PDB file of C-alpha atoms in Angstrom:
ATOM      1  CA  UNK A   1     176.956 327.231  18.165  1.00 55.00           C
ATOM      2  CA  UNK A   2     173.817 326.010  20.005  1.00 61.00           C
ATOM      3  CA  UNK A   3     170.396 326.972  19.168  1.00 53.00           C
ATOM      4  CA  UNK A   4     170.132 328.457  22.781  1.00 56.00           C
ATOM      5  CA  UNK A   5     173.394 330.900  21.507  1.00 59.00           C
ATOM      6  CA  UNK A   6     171.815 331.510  18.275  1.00 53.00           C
ATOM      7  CA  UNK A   7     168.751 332.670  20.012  1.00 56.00           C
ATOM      8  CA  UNK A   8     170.037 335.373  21.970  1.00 89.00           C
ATOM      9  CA  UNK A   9     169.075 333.767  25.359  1.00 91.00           C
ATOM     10  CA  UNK A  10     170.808 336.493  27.310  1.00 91.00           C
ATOM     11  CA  UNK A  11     169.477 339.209  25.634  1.00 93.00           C
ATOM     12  CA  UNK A  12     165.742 337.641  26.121  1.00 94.00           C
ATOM     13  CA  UNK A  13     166.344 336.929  29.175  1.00 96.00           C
ATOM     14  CA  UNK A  14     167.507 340.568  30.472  1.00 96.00           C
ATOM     15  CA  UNK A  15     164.014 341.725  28.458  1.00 96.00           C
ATOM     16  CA  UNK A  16     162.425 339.099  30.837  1.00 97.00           C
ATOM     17  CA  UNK A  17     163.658 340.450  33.530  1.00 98.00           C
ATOM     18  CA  UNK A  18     163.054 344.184  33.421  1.00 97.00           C
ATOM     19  CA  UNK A  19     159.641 343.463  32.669  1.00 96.00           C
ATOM     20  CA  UNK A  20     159.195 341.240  36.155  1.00 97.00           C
ATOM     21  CA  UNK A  21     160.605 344.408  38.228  1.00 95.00           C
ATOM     22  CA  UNK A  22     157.818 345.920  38.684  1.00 92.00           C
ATOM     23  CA  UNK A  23     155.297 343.030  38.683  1.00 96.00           C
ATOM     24  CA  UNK A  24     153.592 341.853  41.997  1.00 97.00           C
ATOM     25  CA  UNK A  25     156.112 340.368  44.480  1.00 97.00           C
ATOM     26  CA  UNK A  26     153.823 337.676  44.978  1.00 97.00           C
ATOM     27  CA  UNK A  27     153.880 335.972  41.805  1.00 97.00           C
ATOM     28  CA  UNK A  28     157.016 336.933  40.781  1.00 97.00           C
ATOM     29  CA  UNK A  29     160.520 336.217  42.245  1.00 98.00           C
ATOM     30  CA  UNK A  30     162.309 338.920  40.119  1.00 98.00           C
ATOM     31  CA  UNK A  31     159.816 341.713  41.625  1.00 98.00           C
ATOM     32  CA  UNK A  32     160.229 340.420  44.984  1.00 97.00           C
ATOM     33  CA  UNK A  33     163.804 340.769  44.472  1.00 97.00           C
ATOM     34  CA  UNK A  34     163.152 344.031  43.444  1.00 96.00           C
ATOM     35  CA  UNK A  35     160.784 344.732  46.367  1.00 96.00           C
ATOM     36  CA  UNK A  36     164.006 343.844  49.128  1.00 97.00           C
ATOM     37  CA  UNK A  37     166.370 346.003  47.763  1.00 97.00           C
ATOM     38  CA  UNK A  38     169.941 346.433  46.394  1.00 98.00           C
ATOM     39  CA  UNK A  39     171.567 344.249  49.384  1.00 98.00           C
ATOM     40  CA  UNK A  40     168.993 341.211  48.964  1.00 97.00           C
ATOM     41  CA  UNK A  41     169.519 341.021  45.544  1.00 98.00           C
ATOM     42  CA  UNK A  42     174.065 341.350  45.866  1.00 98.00           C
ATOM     43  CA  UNK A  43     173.396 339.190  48.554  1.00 98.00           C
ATOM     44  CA  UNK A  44     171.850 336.675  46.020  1.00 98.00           C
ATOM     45  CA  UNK A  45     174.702 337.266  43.463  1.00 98.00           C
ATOM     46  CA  UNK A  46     177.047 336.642  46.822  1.00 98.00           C
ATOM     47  CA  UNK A  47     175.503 333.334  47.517  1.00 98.00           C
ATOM     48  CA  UNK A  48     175.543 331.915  43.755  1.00 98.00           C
ATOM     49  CA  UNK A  49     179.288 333.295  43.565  1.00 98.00           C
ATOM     50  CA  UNK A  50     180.060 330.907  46.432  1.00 98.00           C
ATOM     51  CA  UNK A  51     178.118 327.837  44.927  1.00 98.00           C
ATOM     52  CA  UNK A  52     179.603 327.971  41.750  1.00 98.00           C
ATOM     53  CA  UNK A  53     183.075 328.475  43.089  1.00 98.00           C
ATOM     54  CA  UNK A  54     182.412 325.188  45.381  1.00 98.00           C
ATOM     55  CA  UNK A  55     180.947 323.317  42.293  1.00 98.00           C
ATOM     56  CA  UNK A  56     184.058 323.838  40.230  1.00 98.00           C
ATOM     57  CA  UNK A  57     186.263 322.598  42.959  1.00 98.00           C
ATOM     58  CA  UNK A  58     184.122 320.182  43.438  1.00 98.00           C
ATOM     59  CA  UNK A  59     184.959 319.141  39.904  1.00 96.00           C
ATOM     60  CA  UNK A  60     181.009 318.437  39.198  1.00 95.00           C
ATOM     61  CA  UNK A  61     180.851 319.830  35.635  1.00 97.00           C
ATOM     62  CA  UNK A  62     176.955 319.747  35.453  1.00 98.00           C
ATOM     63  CA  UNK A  63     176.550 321.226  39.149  1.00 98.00           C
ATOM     64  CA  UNK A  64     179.097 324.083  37.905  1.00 98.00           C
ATOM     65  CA  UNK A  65     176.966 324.622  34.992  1.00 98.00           C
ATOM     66  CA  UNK A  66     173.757 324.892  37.086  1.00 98.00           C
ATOM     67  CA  UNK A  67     175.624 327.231  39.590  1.00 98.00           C
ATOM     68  CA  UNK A  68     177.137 329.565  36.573  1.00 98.00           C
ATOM     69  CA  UNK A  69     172.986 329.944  35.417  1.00 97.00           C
ATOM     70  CA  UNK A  70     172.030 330.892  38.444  1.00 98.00           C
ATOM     71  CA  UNK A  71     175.269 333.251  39.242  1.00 98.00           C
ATOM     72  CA  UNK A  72     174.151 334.896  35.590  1.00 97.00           C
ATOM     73  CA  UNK A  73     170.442 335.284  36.084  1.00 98.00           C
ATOM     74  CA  UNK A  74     171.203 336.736  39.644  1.00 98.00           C
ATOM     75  CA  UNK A  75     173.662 339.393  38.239  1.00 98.00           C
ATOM     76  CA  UNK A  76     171.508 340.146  35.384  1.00 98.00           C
ATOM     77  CA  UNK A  77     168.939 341.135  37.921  1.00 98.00           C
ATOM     78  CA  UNK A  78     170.955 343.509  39.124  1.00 98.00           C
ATOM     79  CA  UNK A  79     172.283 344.403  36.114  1.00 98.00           C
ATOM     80  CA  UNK A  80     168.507 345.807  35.595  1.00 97.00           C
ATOM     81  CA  UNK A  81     168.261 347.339  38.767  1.00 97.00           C
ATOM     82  CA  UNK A  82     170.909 349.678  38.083  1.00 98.00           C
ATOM     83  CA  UNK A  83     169.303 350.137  34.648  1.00 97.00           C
ATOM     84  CA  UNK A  84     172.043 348.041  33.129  1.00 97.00           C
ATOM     85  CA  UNK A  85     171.467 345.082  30.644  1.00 94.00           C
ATOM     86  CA  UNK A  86     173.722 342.482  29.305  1.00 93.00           C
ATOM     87  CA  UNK A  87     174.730 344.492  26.400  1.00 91.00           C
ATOM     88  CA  UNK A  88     176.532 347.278  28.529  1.00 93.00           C
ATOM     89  CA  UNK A  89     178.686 344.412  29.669  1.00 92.00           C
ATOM     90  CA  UNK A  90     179.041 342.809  26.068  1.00 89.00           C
ATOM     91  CA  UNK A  91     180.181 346.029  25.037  1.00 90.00           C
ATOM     92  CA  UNK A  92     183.178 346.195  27.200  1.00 91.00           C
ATOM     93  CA  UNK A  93     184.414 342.940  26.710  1.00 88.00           C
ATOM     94  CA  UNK A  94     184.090 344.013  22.955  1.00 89.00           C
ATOM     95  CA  UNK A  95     186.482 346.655  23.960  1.00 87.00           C
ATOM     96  CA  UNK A  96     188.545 344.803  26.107  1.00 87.00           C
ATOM     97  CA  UNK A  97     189.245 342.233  22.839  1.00 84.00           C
ATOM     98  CA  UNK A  98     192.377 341.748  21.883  1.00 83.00           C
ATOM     99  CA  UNK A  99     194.295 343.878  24.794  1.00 77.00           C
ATOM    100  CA  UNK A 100     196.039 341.322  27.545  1.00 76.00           C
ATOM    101  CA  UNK A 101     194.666 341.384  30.655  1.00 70.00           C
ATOM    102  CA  UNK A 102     197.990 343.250  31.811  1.00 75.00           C
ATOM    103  CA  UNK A 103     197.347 345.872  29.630  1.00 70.00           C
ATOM    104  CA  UNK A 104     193.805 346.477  30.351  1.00 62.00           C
ATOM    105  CA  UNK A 105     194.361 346.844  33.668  1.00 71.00           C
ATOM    106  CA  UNK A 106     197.299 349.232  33.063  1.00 73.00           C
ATOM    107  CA  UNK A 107     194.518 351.087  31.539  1.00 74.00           C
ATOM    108  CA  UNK A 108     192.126 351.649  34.148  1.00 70.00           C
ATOM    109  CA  UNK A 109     194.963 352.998  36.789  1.00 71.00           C
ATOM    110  CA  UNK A 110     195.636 355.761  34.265  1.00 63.00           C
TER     111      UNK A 110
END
């Protein structure tokens, strides 16, 4: 496992993150984020969806890993905006372990 894994990048970077919400738009791109709203930011999240889906049929393996940073920080953004972090997400896929994805779904229609 990488240092940047051992680390806890993620989890740093959500802390990052929530702090820049309510900085000054001006000097920071998270708060100005913030500052347009809920559509600007899934907008953003729309967008980096799109890039990354074109850079992995594109086949351009360090393009799709630039993409899948940008598609993360994006939705981590909004992750905090909803008063979410990283670790409500980690904790479903905890969940979800070890259940196919048949069966999960199964699960949610009940």
């Amino acid at each position: 496992m990488s240092a940047a894994m051992d680390s806890g990048i993620l989890l740093r970077l959500a802390r990052v993150i929530e702090q820049r919400l309510g900085d000054d738009p001006g000097s920071s791109y998270v708060a100005s984020l913030q500052q347009k709203g809920l559509d600007r930011m899934l907008r953003k999240v729309a967008e980096e969806s799109t890039e990354f889906l074109f850079a992995a049929r594109d086949g351009d393996r360090r393009e799709v890993v630039y993409e899948a940073a940008d598609l993360w920080f994006h939705t981590l953004v909004v992750l905090a905006h909803l008063d979410l972090g990283p670790e409500d997400v980690l904790e479903e896929l905890e969940r979800r372990f070890g259940l196919s994805g048949i069966e999960e779904k199964a699960a949610r229609k009940s």
